[in-house]
mmCIF file of C-alpha atoms in Angstrom:
data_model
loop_
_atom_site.group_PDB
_atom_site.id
_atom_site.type_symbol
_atom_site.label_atom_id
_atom_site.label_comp_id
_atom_site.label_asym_id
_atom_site.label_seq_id
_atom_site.Cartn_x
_atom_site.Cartn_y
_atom_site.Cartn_z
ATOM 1 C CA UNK T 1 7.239 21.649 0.679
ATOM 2 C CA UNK T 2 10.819 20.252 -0.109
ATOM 3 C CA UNK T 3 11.463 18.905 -4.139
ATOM 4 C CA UNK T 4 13.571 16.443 -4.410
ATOM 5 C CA UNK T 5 14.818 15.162 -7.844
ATOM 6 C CA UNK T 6 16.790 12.525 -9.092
ATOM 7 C CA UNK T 7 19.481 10.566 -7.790
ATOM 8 C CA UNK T 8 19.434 10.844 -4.009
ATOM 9 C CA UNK T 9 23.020 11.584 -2.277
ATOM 10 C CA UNK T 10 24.082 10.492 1.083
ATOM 11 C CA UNK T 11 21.184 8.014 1.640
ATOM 12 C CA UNK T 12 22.056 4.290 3.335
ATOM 13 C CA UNK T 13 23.009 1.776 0.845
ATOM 14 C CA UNK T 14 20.747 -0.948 0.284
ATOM 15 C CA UNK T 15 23.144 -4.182 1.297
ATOM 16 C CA UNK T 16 20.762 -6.785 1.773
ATOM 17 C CA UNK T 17 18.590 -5.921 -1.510
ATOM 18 C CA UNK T 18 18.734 -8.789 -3.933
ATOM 19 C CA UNK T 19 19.403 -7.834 -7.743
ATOM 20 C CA UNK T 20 16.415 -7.911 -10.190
ATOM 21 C CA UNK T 21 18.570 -10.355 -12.106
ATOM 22 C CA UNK T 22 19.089 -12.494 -9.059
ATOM 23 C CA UNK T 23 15.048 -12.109 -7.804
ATOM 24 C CA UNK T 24 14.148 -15.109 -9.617
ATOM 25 C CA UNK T 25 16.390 -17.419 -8.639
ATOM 26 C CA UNK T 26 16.698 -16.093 -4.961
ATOM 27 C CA UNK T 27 13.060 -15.614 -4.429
ATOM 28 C CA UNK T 28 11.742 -19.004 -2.961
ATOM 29 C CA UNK T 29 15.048 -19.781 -0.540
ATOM 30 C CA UNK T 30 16.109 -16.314 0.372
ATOM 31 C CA UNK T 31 12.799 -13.706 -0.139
ATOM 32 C CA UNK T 32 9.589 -15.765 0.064
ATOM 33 C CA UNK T 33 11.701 -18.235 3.013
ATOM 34 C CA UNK T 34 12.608 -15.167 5.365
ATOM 35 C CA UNK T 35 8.813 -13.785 5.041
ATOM 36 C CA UNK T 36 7.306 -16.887 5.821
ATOM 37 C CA UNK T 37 9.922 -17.634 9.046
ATOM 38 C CA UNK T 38 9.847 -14.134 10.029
ATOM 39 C CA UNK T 39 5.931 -13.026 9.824
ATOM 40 C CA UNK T 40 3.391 -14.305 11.884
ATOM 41 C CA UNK T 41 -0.267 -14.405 9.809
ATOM 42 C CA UNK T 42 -3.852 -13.436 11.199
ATOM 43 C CA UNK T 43 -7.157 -12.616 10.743
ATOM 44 C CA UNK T 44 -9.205 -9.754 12.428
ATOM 45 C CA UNK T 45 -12.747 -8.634 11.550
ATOM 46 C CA UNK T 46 -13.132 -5.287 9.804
ATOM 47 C CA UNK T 47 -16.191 -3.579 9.574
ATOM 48 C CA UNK T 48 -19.495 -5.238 8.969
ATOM 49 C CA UNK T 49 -17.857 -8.329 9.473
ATOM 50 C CA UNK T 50 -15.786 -9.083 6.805
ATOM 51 C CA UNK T 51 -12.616 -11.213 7.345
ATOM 52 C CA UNK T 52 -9.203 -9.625 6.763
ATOM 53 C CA UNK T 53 -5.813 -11.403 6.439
ATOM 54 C CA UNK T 54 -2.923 -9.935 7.999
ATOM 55 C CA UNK T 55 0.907 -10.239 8.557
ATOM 56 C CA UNK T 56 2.910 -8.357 11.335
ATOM 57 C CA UNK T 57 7.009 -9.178 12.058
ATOM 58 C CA UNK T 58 7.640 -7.821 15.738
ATOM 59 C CA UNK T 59 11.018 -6.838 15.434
ATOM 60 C CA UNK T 60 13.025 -7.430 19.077
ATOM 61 C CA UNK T 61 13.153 -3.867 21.042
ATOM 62 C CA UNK T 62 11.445 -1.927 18.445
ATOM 63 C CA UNK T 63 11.652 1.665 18.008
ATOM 64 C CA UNK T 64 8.937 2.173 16.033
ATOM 65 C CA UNK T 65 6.104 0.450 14.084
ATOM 66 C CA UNK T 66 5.084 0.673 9.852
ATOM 67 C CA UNK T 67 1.956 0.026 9.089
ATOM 68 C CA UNK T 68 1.898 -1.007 4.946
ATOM 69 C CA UNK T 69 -1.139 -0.079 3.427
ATOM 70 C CA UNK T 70 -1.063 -1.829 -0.362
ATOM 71 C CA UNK T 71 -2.831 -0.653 -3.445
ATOM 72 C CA UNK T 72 -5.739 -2.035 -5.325
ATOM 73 C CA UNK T 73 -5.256 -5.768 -6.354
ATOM 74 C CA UNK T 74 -2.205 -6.077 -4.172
ATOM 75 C CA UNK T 75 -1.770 -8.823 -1.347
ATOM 76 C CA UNK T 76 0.681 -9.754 1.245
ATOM 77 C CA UNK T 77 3.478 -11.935 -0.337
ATOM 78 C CA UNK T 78 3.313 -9.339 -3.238
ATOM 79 C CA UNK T 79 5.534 -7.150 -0.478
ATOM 80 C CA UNK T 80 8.107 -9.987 0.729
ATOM 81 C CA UNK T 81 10.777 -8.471 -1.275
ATOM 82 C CA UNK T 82 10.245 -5.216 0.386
ATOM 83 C CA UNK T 83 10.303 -6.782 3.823
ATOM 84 C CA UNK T 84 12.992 -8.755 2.794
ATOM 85 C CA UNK T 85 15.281 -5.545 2.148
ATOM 86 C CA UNK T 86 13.921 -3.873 5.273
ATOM 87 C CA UNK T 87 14.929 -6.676 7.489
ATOM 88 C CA UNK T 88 17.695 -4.955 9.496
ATOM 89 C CA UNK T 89 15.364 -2.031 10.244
ATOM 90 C CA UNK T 90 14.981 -1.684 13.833
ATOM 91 C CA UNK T 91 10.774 -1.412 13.738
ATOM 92 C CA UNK T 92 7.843 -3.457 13.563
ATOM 93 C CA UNK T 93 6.089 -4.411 10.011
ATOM 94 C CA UNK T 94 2.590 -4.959 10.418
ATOM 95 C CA UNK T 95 0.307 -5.346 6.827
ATOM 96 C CA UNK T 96 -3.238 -6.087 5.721
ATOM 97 C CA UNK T 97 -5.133 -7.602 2.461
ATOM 98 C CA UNK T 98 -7.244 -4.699 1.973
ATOM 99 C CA UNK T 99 -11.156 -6.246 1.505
ATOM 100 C CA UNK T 100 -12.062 -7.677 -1.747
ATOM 101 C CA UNK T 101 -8.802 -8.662 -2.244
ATOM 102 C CA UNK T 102 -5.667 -11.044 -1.907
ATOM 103 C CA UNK T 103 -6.677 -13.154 1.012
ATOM 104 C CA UNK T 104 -9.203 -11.239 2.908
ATOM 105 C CA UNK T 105 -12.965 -12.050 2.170
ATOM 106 C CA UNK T 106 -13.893 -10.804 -1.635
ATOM 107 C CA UNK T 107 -17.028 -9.177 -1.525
ATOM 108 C CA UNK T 108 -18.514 -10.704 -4.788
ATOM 109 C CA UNK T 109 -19.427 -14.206 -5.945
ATOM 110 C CA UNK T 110 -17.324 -13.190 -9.071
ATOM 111 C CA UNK T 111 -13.891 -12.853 -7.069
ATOM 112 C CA UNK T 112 -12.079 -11.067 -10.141
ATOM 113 C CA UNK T 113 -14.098 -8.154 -9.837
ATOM 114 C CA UNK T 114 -12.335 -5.199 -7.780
ATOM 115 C CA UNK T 115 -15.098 -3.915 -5.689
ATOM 116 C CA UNK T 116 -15.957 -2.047 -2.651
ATOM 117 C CA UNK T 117 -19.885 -0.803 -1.516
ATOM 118 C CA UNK T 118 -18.466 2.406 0.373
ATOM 119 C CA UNK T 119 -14.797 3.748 0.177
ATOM 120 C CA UNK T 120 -14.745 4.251 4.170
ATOM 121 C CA UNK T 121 -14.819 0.717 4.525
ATOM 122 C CA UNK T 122 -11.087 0.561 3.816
ATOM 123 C CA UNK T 123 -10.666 3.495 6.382
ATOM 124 C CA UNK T 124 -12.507 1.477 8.872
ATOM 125 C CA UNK T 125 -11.063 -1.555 8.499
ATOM 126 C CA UNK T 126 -7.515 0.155 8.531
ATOM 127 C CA UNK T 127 -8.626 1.939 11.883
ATOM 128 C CA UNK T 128 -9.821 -1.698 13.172
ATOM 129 C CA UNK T 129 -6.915 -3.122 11.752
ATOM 130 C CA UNK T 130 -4.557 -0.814 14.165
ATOM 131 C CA UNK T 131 -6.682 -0.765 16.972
ATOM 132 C CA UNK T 132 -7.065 -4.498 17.795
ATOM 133 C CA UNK T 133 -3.778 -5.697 16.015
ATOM 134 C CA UNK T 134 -1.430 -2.950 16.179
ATOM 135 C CA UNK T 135 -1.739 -1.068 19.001
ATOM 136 C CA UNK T 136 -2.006 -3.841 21.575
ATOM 137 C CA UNK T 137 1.270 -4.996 20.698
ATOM 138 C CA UNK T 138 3.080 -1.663 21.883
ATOM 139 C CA UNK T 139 2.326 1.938 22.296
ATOM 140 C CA UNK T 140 5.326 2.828 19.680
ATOM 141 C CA UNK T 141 5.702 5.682 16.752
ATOM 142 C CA UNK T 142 3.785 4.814 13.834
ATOM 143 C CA UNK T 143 4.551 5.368 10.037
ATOM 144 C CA UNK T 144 1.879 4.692 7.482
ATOM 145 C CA UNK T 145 4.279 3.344 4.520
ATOM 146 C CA UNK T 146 1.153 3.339 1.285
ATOM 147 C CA UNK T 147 0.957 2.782 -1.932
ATOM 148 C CA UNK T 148 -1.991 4.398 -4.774
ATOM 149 C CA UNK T 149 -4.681 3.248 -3.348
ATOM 150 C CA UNK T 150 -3.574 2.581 0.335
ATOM 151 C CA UNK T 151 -2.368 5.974 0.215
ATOM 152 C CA UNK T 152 -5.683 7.466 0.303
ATOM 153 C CA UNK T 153 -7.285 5.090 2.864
ATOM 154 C CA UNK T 154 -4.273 6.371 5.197
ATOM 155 C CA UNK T 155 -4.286 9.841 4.588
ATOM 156 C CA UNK T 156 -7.995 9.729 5.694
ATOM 157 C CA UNK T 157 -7.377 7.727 8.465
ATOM 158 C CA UNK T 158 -4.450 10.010 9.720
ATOM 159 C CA UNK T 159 -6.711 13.157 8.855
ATOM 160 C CA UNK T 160 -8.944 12.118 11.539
ATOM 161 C CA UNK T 161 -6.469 10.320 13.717
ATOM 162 C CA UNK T 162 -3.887 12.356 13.554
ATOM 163 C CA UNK T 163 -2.135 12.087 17.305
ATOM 164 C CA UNK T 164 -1.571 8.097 16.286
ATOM 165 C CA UNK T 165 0.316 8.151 13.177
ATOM 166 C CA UNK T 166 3.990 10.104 13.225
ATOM 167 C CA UNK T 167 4.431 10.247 9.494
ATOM 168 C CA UNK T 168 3.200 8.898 6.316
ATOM 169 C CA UNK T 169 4.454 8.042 3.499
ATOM 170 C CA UNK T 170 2.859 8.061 0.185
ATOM 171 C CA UNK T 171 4.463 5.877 -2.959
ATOM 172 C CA UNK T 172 2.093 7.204 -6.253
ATOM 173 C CA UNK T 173 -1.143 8.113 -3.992
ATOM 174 C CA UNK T 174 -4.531 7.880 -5.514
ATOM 175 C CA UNK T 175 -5.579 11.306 -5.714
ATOM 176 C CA UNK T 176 -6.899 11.460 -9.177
ATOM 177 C CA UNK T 177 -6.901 8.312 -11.172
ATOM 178 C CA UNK T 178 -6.634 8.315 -15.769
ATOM 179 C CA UNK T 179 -10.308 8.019 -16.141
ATOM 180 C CA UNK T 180 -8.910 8.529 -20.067
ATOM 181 C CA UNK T 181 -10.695 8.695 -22.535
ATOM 182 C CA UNK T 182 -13.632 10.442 -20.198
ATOM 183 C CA UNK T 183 -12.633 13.323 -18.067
ATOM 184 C CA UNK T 184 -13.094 12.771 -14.186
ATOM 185 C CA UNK T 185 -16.593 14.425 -13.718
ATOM 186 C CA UNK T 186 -18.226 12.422 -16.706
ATOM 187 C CA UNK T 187 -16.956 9.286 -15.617
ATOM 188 C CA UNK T 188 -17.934 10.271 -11.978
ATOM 189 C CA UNK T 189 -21.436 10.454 -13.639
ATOM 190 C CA UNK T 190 -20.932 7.502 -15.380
ATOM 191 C CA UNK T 191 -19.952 5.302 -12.376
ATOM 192 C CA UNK T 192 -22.834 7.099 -10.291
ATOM 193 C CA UNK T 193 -25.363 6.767 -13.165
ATOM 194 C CA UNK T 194 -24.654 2.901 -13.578
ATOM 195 C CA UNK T 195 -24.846 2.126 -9.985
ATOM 196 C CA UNK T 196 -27.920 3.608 -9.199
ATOM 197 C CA UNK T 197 -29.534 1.764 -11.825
ATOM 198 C CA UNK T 198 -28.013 -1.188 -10.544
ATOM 199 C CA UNK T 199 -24.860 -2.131 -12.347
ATOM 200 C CA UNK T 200 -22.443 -1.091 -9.706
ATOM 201 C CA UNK T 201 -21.115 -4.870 -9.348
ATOM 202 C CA UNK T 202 -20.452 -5.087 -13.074
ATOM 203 C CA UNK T 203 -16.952 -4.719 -14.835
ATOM 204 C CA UNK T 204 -16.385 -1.206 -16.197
ATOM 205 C CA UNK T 205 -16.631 -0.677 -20.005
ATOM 206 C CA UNK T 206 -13.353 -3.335 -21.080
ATOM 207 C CA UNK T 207 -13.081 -4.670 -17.601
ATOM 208 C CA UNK T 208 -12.112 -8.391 -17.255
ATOM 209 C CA UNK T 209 -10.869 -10.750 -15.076
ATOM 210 C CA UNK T 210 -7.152 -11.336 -14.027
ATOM 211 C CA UNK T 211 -5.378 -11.848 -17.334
ATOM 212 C CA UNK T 212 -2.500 -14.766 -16.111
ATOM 213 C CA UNK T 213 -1.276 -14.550 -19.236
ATOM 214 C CA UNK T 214 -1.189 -10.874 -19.815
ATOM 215 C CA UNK T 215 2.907 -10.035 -21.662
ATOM 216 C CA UNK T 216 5.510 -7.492 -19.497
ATOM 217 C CA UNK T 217 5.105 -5.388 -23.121
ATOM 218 C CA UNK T 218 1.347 -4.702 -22.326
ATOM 219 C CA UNK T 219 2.157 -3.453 -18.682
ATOM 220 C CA UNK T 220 2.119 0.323 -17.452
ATOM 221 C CA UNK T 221 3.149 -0.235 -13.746
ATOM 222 C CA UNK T 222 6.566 -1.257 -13.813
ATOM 223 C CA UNK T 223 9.661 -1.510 -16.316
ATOM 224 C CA UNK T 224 11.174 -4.574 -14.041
ATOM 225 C CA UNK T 225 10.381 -7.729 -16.300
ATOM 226 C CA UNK T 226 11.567 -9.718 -13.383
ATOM 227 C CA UNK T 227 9.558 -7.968 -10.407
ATOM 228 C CA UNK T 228 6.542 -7.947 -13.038
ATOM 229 C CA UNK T 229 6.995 -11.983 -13.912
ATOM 230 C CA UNK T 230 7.757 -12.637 -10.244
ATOM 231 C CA UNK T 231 4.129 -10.823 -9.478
ATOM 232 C CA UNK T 232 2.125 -13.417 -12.036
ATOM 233 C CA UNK T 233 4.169 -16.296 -10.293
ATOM 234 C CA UNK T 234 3.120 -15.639 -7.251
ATOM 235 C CA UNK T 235 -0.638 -15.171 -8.576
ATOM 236 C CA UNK T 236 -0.130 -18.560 -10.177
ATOM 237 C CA UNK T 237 0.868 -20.273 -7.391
ATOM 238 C CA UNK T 238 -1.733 -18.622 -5.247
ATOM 239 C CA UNK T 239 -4.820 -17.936 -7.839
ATOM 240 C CA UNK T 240 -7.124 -16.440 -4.674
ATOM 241 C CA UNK T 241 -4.657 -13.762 -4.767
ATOM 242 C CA UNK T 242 -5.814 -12.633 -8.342
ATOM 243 C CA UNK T 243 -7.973 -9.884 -8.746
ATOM 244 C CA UNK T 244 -9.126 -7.703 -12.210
ATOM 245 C CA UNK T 245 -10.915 -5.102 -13.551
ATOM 246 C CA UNK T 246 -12.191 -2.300 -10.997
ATOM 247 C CA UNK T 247 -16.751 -2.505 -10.966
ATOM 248 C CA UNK T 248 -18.626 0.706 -11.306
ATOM 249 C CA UNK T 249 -19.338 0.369 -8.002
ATOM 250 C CA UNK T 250 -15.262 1.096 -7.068
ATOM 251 C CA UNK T 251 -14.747 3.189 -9.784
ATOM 252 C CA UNK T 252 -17.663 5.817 -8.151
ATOM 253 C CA UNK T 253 -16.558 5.326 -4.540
ATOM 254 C CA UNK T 254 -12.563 5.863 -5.231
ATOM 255 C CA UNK T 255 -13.892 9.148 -6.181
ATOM 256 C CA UNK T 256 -15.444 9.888 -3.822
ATOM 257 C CA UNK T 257 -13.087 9.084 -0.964
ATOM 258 C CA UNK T 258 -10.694 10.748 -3.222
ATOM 259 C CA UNK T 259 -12.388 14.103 -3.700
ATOM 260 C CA UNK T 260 -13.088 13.717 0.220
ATOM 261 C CA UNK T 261 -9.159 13.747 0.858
ATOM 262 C CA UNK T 262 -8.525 16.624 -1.849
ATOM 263 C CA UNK T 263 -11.266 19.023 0.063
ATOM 264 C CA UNK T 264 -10.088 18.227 3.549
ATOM 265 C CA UNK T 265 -6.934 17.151 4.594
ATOM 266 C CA UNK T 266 -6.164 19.914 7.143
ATOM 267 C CA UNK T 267 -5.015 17.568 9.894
ATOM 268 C CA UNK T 268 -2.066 15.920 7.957
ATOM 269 C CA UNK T 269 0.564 17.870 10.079
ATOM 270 C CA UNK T 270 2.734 14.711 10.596
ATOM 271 C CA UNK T 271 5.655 14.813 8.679
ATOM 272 C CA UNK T 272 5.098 13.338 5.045
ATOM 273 C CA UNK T 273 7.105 12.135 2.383
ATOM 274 C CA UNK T 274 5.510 11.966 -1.397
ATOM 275 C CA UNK T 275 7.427 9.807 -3.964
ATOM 276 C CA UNK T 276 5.907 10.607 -7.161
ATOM 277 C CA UNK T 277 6.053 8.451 -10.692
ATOM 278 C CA UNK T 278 6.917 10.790 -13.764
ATOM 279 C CA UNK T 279 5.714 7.909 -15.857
ATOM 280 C CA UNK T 280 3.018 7.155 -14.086
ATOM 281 C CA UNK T 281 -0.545 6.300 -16.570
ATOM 282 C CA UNK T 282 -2.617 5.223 -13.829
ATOM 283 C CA UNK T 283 -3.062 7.985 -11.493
ATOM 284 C CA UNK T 284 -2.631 11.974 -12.305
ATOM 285 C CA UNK T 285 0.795 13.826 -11.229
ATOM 286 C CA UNK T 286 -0.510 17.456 -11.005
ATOM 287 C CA UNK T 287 -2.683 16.210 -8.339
ATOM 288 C CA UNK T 288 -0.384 14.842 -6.089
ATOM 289 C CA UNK T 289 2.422 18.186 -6.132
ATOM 290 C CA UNK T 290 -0.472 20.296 -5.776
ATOM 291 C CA UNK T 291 -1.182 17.914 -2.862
ATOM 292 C CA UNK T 292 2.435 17.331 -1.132
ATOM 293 C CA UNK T 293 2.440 21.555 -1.606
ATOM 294 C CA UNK T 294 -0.850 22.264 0.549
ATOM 295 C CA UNK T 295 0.608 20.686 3.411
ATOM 296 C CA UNK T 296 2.860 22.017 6.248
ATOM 297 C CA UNK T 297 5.222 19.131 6.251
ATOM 298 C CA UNK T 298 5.816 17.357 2.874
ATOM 299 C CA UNK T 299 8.513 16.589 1.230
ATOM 300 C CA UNK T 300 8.046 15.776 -2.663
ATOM 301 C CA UNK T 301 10.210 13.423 -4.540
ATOM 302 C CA UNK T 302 10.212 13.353 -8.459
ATOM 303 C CA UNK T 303 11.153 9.793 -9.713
ATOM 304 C CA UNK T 304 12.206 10.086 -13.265
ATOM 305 C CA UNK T 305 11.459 7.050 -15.141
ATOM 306 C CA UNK T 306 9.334 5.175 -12.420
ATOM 307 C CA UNK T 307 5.976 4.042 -13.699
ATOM 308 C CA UNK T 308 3.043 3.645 -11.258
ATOM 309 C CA UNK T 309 4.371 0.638 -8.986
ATOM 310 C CA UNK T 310 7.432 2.635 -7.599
ATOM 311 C CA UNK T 311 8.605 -0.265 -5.055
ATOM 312 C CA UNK T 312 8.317 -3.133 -7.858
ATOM 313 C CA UNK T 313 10.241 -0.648 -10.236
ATOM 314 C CA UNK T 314 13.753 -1.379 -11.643
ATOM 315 C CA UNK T 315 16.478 -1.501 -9.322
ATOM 316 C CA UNK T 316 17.805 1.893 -10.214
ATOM 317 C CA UNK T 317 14.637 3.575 -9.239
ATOM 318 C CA UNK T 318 13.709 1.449 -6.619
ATOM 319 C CA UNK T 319 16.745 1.091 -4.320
ATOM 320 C CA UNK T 320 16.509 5.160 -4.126
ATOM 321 C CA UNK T 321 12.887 4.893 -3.401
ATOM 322 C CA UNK T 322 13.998 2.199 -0.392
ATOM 323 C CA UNK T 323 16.851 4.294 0.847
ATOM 324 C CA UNK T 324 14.249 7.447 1.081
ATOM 325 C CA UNK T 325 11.796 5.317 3.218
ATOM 326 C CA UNK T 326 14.439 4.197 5.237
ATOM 327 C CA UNK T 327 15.816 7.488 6.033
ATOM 328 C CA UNK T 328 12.524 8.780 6.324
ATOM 329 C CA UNK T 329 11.833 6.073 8.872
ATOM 330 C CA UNK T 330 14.853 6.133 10.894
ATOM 331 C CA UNK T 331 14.525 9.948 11.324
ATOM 332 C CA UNK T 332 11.610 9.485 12.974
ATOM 333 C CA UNK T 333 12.096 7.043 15.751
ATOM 334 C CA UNK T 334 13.603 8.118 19.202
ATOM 335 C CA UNK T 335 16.775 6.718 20.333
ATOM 336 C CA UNK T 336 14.667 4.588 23.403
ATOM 337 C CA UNK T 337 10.868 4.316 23.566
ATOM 338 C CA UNK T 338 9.388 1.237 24.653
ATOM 339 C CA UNK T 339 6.104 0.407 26.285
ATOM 340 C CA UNK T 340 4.636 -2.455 27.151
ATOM 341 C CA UNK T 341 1.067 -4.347 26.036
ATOM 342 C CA UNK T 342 -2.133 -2.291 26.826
ATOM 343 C CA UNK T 343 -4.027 -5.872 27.350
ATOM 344 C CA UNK T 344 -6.369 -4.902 24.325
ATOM 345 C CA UNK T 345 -8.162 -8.258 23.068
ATOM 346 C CA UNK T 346 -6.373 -9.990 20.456
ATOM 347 C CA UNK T 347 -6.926 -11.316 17.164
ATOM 348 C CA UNK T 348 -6.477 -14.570 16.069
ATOM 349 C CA UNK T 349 -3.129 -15.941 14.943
ATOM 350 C CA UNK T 350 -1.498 -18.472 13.096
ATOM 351 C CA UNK T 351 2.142 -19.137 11.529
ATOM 352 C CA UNK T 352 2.503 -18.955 7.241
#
């Protein structure tokens, strides 16, 4: 395991990156106006049924294809800015609304409630998600680019597919959430206890819906007041996108896929590249070194002063955090690899 720490040397510059103090202004004609030209948007069926949205950009003569996989509440046009600055990278961009969330079909009559019935669901729609969507569109190296959350439901999906993905690359991984002020095996207990007696679609204890209203002061994910204000815009002008308060239900399954990845993750032989939040309050750092250090390929990256949501962090932190994934990326892609279309059914389609 490499350790990387602060400042970054000899990493691309970040040219087409708009300033934090710009975002605001330059969202709607620049950001959100290049995502919805660029990006084509879908829908695909993940397991037992459910409808996911999607959004892929097929970049001409690609050498290589990321697959996003967001965190918990996230959604697609939360990750415009990201795609924005990528742009002039030479590779595909394909993402999903993970179920329950953003677009995709919620899985509650209460759509605020963050909930999932079994955590391999998001592993199955993932592998769906690349099989009928992904791979039909060219036989190209794949990077799994994750945040928290998504970070998990890759790292078990590349576990046990490991000759499809190339490299992964985790941004704050969920390996052991703050379950403050319990530790994690009581409120394992407590999630298990309350869904077997049939709470596991109700709020945890001071759960609540979406909070619209809810002031940058009272956030522990990011210390960008713009990226954080441009985040409840974008809610506002899209409520379906809002989600809240994990259930019960979640709360015991994200431990168990997460203890799941921490036992077995022998197959993760692909190069990977950890970026890890020293300020991070939402999920546990230990976890993650101890993590990046069990594998044979993993290179660890301490961000000093980056809370939780590393690529909606302040510039400072999260230009490095860009220039890492794009050197990361470009590393990995040959200098000519093309295929063409393996005639795999396709999904449906529509433009933004």
């Amino acid at each position: 395991m490499a350790i990387l720490a602060g400042l970054i040397v000899g990493l691309p510059t970040l040219g087409l990156a708009v300033p934090e103090g710009e975002l605001a202004a330059s969202f709607t004609g620049q950001v959100s106006l290049f995502f919805e030209e660029n990006f084509t948007l879908g829908s695909f069926q993940g397991t037992n049924g459910v409808t996911l949205r999607y959004a892929k950009r097929q970049a001409p003569n690609p050498r290589g294809i990321v697959v996003v996989v967001n965190g918990r509440t996230e959604f697609l046009a939360k990750y415009a800015e990201l795609f924005y600055d990528l742009q002039d990278l030479p590779w595909s961009i394909y993402i999903f609304d993970q179920r329950g969330q953003g677009r995709s079909e919620r899985l509650l009559a209460d759509h605020d409630k963050g909930h999932v019935v079994n955590f391999n669901d998001y592993v199955a729609d993932l592998s769906i998600f690349i099989d009928t969507v992904v791979l039909p569109d060219r036989k190209l190296p794949l990077v799994m680019l994750t945040h928290s959350m998504g970070g998990t439901v890759a790292a078990l999906y590349s576990n046990s597919h490991p000759d499809a993905v190339q490299g992964l690359i985790l941004s704050s991984p969920m390996l052991a959430i703050n379950t403050a002020p319990f530790p994690a095996a009581v409120a394992r207990l407590l999630a298990q206890g309350a869904t077997r007696l049939g709470f596991g679609a109700s709020f945890v204890p001071g759960g609540r819906p979406y909070n619209p209203t809810k002031p940058f002061s009272a956030n522990d994910v990011t210390h960008s007041q713009a990226r954080f204000g441009l985040n409840q815009k974008l809610i506002a002008s899209a409520p379906a996108n809002a989600v809240g308060s994990p259930t019960f239900g979640w709360v015991d399954q994200a431990l168990a896929g997460m203890a799941k990845l921490v036992a077995d993750h022998r197959y993760l032989t692909m190069p990977v590249l950890l970026l890890l939040a020293k300020d991070d309050t939402v999920v546990q750092i230990k976890p993650q070194a101890d993590f990046c250090g069990d594998l044979p390929d993993c290179t660890l990256v301490d961000m000093p002063g980056a809370r939780h949501e590393i690529l909606m962090e302040e510039d400072s932190i999260r230009n490095q955090a860009i220039a890492l994934i794009r050197n990361f990326v470009e590393r990995l892609a040959p200098v000519q690899h093309q295929q063409g279309l393996n005639g795999a059914p396709q999904p449906k389609e529509d433009r933004p």
